[in-house]
Short mmCIF file of C-alpha atoms in Angstrom, two decimals:
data_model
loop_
_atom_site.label_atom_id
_atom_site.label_comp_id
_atom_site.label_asym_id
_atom_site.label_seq_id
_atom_site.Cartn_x
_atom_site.Cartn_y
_atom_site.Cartn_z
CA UNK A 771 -15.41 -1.85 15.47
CA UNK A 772 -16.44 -1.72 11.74
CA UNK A 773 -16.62 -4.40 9.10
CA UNK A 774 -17.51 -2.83 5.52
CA UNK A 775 -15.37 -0.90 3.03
CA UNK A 776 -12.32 0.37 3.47
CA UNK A 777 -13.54 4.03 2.02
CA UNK A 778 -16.56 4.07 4.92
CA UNK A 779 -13.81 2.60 7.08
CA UNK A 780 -11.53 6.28 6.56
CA UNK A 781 -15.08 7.55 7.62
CA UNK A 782 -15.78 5.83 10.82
CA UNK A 783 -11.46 6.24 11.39
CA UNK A 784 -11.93 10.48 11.04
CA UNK A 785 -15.24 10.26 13.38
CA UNK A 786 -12.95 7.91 15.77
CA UNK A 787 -10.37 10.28 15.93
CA UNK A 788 -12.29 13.35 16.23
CA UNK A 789 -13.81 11.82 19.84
CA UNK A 790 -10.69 10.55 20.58
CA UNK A 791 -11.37 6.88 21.14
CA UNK A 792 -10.02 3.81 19.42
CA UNK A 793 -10.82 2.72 15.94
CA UNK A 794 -11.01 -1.19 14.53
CA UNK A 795 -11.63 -1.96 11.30
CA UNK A 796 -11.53 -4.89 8.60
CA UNK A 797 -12.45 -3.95 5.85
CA UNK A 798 -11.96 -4.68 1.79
CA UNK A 799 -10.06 -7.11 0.34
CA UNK A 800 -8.39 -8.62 -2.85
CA UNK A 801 -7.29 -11.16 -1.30
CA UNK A 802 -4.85 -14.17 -2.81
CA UNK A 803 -4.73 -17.83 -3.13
CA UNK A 804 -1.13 -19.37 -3.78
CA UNK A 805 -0.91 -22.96 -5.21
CA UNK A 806 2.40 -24.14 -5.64
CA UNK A 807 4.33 -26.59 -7.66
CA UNK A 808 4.16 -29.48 -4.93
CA UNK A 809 0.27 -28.84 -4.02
CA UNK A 810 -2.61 -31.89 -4.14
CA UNK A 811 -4.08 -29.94 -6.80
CA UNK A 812 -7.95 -31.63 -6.22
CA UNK A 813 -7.35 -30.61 -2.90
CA UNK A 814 -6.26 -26.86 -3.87
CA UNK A 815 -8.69 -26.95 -6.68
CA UNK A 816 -11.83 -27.77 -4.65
CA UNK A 817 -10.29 -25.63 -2.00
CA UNK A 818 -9.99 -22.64 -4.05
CA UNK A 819 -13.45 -23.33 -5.33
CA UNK A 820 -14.91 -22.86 -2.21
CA UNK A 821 -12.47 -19.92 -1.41
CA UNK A 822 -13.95 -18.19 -4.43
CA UNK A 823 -17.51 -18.87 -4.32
CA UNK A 824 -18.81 -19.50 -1.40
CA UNK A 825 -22.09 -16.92 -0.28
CA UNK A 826 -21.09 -16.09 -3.89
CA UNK A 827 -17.90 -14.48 -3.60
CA UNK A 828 -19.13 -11.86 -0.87
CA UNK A 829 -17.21 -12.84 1.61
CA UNK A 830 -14.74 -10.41 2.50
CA UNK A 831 -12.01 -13.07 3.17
CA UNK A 832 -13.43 -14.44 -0.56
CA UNK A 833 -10.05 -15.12 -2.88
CA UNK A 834 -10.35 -12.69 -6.19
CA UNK A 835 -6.81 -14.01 -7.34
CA UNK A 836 -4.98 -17.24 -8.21
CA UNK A 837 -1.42 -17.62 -8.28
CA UNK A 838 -0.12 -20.68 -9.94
CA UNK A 839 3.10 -22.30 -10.22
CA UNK A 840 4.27 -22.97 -14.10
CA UNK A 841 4.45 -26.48 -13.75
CA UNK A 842 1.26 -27.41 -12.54
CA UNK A 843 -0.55 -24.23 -14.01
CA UNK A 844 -2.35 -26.58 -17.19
CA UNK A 845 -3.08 -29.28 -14.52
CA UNK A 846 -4.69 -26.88 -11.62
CA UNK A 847 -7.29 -24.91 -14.21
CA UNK A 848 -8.66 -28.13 -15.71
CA UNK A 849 -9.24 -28.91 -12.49
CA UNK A 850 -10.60 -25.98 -10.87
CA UNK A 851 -12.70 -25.32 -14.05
CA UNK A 852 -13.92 -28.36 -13.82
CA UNK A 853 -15.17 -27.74 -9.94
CA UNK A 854 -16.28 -24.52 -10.65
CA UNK A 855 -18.60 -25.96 -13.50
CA UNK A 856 -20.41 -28.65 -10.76
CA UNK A 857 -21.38 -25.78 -8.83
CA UNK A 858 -25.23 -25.93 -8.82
CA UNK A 859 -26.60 -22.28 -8.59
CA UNK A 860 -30.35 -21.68 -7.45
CA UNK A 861 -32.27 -19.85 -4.82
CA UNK A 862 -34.30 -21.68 -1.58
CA UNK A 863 -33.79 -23.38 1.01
CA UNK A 864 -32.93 -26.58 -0.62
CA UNK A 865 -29.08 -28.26 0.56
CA UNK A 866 -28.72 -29.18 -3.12
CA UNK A 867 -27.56 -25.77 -3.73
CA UNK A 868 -23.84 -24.85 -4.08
CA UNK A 869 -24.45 -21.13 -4.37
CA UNK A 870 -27.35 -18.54 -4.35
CA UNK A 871 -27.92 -14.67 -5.48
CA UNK A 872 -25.36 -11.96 -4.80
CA UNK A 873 -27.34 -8.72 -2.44
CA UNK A 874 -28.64 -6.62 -5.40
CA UNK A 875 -28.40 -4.90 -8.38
CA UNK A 876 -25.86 -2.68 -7.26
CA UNK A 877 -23.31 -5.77 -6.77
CA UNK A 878 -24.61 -7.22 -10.06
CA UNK A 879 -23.40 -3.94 -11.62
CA UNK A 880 -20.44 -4.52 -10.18
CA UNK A 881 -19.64 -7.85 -11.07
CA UNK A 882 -20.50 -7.52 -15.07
CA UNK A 883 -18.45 -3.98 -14.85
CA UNK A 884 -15.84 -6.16 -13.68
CA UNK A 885 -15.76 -8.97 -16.14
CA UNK A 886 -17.18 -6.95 -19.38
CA UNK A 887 -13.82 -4.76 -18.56
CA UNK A 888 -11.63 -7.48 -18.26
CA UNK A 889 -13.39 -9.46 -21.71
CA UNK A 890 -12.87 -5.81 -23.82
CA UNK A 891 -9.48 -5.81 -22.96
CA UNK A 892 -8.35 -8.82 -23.70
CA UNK A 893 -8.85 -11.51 -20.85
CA UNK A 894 -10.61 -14.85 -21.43
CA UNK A 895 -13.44 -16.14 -20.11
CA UNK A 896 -12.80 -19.66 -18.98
CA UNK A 897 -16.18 -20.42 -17.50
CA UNK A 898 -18.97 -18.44 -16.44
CA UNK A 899 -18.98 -14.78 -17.28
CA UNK A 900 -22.60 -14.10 -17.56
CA UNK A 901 -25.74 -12.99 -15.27
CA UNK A 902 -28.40 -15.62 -14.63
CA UNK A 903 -31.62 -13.59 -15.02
CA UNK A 904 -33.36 -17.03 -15.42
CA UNK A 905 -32.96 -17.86 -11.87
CA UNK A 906 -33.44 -14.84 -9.94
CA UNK A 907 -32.41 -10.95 -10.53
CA UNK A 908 -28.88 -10.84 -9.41
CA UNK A 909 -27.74 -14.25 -10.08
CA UNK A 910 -24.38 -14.19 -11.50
CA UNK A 911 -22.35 -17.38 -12.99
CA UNK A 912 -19.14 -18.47 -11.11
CA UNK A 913 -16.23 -16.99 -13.57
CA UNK A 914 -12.51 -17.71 -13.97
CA UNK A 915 -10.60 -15.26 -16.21
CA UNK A 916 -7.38 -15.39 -17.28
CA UNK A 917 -5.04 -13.02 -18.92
CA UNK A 918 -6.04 -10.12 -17.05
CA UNK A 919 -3.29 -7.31 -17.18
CA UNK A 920 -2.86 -4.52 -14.91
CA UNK A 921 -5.19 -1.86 -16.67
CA UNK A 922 -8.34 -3.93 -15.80
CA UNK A 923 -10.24 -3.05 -13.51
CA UNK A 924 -10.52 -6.48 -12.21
CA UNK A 925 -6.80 -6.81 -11.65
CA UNK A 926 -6.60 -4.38 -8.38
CA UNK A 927 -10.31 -3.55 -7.14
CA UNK A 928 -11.90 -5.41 -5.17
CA UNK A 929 -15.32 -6.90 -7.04
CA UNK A 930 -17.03 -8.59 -3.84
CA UNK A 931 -18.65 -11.32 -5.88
CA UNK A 932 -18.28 -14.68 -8.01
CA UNK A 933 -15.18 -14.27 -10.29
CA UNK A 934 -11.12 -15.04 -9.97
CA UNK A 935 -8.54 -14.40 -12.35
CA UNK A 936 -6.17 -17.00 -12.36
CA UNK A 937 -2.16 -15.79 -12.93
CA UNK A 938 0.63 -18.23 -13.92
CA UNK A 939 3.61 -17.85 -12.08
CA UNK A 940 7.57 -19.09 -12.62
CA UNK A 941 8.49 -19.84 -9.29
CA UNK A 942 7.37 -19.52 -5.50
CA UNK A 943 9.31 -15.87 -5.03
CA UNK A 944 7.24 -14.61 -7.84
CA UNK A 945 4.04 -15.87 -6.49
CA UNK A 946 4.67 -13.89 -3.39
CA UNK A 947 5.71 -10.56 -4.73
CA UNK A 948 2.25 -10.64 -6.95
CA UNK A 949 0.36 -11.56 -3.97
CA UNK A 950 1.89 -8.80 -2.40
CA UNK A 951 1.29 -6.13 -4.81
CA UNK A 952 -1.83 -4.75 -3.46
CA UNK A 953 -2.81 -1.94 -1.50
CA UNK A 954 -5.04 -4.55 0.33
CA UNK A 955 -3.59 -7.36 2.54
CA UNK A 956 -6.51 -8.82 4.60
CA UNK A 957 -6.76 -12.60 4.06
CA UNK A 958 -4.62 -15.08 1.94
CA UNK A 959 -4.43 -18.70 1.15
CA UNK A 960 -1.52 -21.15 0.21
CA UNK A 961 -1.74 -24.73 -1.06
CA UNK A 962 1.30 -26.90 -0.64
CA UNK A 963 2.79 -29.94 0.93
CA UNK A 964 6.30 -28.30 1.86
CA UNK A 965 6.40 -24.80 1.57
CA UNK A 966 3.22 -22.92 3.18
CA UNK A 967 4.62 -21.91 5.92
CA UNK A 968 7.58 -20.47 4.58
CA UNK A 969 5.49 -18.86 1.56
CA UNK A 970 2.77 -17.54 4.55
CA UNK A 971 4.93 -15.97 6.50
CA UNK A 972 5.89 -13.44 3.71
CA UNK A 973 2.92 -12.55 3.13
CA UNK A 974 1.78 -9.28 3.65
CA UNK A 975 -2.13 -10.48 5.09
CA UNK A 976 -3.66 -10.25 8.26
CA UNK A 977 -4.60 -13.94 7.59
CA UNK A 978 -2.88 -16.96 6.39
CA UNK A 979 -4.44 -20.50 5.71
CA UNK A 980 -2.54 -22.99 4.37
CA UNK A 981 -4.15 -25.60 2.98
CA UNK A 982 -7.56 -24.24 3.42
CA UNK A 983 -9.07 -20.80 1.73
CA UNK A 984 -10.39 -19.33 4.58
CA UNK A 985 -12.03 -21.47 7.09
CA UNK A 986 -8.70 -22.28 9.20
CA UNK A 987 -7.72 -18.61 10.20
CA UNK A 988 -11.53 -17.26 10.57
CA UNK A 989 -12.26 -20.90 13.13
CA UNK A 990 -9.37 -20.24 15.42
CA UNK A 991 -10.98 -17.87 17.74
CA UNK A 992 -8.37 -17.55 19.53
CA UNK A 993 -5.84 -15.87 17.21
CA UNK A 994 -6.39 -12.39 15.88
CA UNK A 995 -7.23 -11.99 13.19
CA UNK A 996 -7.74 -8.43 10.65
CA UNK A 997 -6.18 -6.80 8.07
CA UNK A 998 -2.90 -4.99 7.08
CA UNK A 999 -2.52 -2.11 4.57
CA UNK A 1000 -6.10 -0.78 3.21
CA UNK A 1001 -7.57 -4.17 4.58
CA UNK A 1002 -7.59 -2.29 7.95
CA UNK A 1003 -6.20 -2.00 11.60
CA UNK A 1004 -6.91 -3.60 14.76
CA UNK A 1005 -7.85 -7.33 15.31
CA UNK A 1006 -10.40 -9.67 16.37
CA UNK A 1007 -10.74 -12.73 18.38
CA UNK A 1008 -8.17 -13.68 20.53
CA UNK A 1009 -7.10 -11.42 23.25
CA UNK A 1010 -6.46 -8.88 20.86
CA UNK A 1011 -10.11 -8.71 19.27
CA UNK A 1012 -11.42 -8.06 23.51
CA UNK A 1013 -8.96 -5.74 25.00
CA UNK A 1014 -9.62 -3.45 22.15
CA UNK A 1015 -12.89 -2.72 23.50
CA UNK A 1016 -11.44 -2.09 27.34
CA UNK A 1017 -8.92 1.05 28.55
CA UNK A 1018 -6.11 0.20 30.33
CA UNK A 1019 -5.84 1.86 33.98
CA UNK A 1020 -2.57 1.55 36.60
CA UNK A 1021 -2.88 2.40 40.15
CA UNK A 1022 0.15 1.76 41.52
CA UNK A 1023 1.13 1.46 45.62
CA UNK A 1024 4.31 2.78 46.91
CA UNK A 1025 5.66 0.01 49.55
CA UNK A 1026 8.55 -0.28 51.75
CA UNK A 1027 11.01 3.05 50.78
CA UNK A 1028 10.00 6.03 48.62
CA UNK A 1029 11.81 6.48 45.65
CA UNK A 1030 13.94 9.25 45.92
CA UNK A 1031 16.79 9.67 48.71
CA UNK A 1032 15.70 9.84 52.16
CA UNK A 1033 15.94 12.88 54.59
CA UNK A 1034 19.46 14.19 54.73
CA UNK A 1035 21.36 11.74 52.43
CA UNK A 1036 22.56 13.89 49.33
CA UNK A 1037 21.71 13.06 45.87
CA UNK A 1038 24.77 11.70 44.58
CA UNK A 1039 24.86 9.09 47.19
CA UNK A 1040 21.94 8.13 46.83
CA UNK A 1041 22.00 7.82 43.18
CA UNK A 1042 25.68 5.37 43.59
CA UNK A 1043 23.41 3.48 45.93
CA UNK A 1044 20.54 3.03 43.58
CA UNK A 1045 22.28 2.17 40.39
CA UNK A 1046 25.13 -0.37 42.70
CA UNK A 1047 21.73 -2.21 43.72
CA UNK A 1048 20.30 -2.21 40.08
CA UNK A 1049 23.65 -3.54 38.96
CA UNK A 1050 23.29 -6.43 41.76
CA UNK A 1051 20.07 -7.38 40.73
CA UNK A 1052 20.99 -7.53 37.21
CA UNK A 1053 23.80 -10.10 38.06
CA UNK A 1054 21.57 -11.96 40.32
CA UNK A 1055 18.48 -12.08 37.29
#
């Protein structure tokens, strides 16, 4: 079992295969928050807020991408902005703080690489977009972008830290065929009163919360839970995240008759005999 990248994950998948044993693996993630037109949009703002955010984005069930229906798109980013902007950043122990540091300065690269690509190309900054050298080396604001187009590099790779881009949408169809346009599928999140379930279930993600970013799917131990696509293969928890570790063994016990035709009946007969009883049992269930 490996949790990390899904380039080291091809690694540990070839050194799998090479000894012949079984390979599980989650691994990276863009993953996708859907808020549609009938959603409590506090709720699905504060949600998504946390979704984003939390451990500073390096989560790898962290949302990187908002989907929003037209009609409450205006509504929702006031909103969310307006969460994201309360977050209280510092470092410590203290339970006043909303979010700390990301690892180091190679995720810090990241992260500016990320938005500085998006901000030359045309996105906007909404909130955030800076590093917060005042409070600690890697600090990094919380950042909303929108605008981003397909030839940033924010749009499709995964950036493991604190920034979203946030995507208008015209209807509920279209929200799922963005969603869906990834090579990654590991974790996804859909706000509304009516249609979750129906929006979740055509999703192409390991894991679907509805209501809820992440915390609903990664607290039910006992579903499986993983990735599809480039998010990885295999599960865990449930009975699916044990038996993965175990190999499956049958010893079997012949009882009562052989199979096969006993001493001196011929083969045909015993075959009419066979498949008459089969049909029996059939009728019988």
């Amino acid at each position: 079992m490996f949790t990390g990248s899904s380039e080291t994950g091809r690694i540990v998948a070839q050194l799998c295969a090479e000894r012949l044993i079984g390979f599980s693996g989650e691994l990276g993630g863009k993953n996708a928050t859907l808020v549609l037109a009938d959603a409590d949009l506090d709720k699905a703002a504060r949600g998504a807020a946390q979704g984003c955010f939390s451990n500073s984005g390096q989560l790898c069930i962290s949302m990187e991408r908002i989907y929003v229906h037209r009609a409450v798109f205006e509504d929702f980013l006031a909103t969310f902005t307006a969460h994201v902007e309360a977050i209280r950043l510092g470092s410590g122990p203290g339970w006043d703080i909303d979010m700390g540091s990301l690892t180091g300065q190679r995720q810090l690269d990241r992260v500016s690489t990320h938005v500085e690509d998006a901000r030359a190309k045309g996105a906007r900054v909404i909130t955030g977009g800076r590093p917060r050298p005042d409070l600690g080396p890697y600090f990094y604001e919380p950042t909303i972008l929108t605008g981003v187009t397909g030839e940033m590099v924010v749009a499709r790779e995964e950036a493991f830290g604190p920034v979203v881009a946030v995507y208008q949408v015209e209807d509920n169809d279209e929200a799922v065929a963005l969603a869906n346009d990834s090579h990654y599928g590991l974790n996804a999140s859909v706000w509304s009163a009516r249609h979750g379930r129906d929006a979740g279930r055509r999703l192409l993600a390991g894991a679907v919360n509805i209501n809820d970013g992440y915390s609903a799917a990664w607290a039910s131990h006992d579903a499986p839970m993983g990735g599809m696509k480039d998010s990885g293969v295999g599960r865990r928890h449930g009975k699916e995240g044990i038996l993965k570790y175990t190999e499956a063994q049958t010893v079997a016990q012949q009882r009562l008759v052989p199979v096969g035709p006993p001493p001196g009946m011929a083969n045909q007969r015993y075959t009419r005999l066979v498949k008459g009883a089969l049909t029996l049992m059939g009728r019988l269930r």
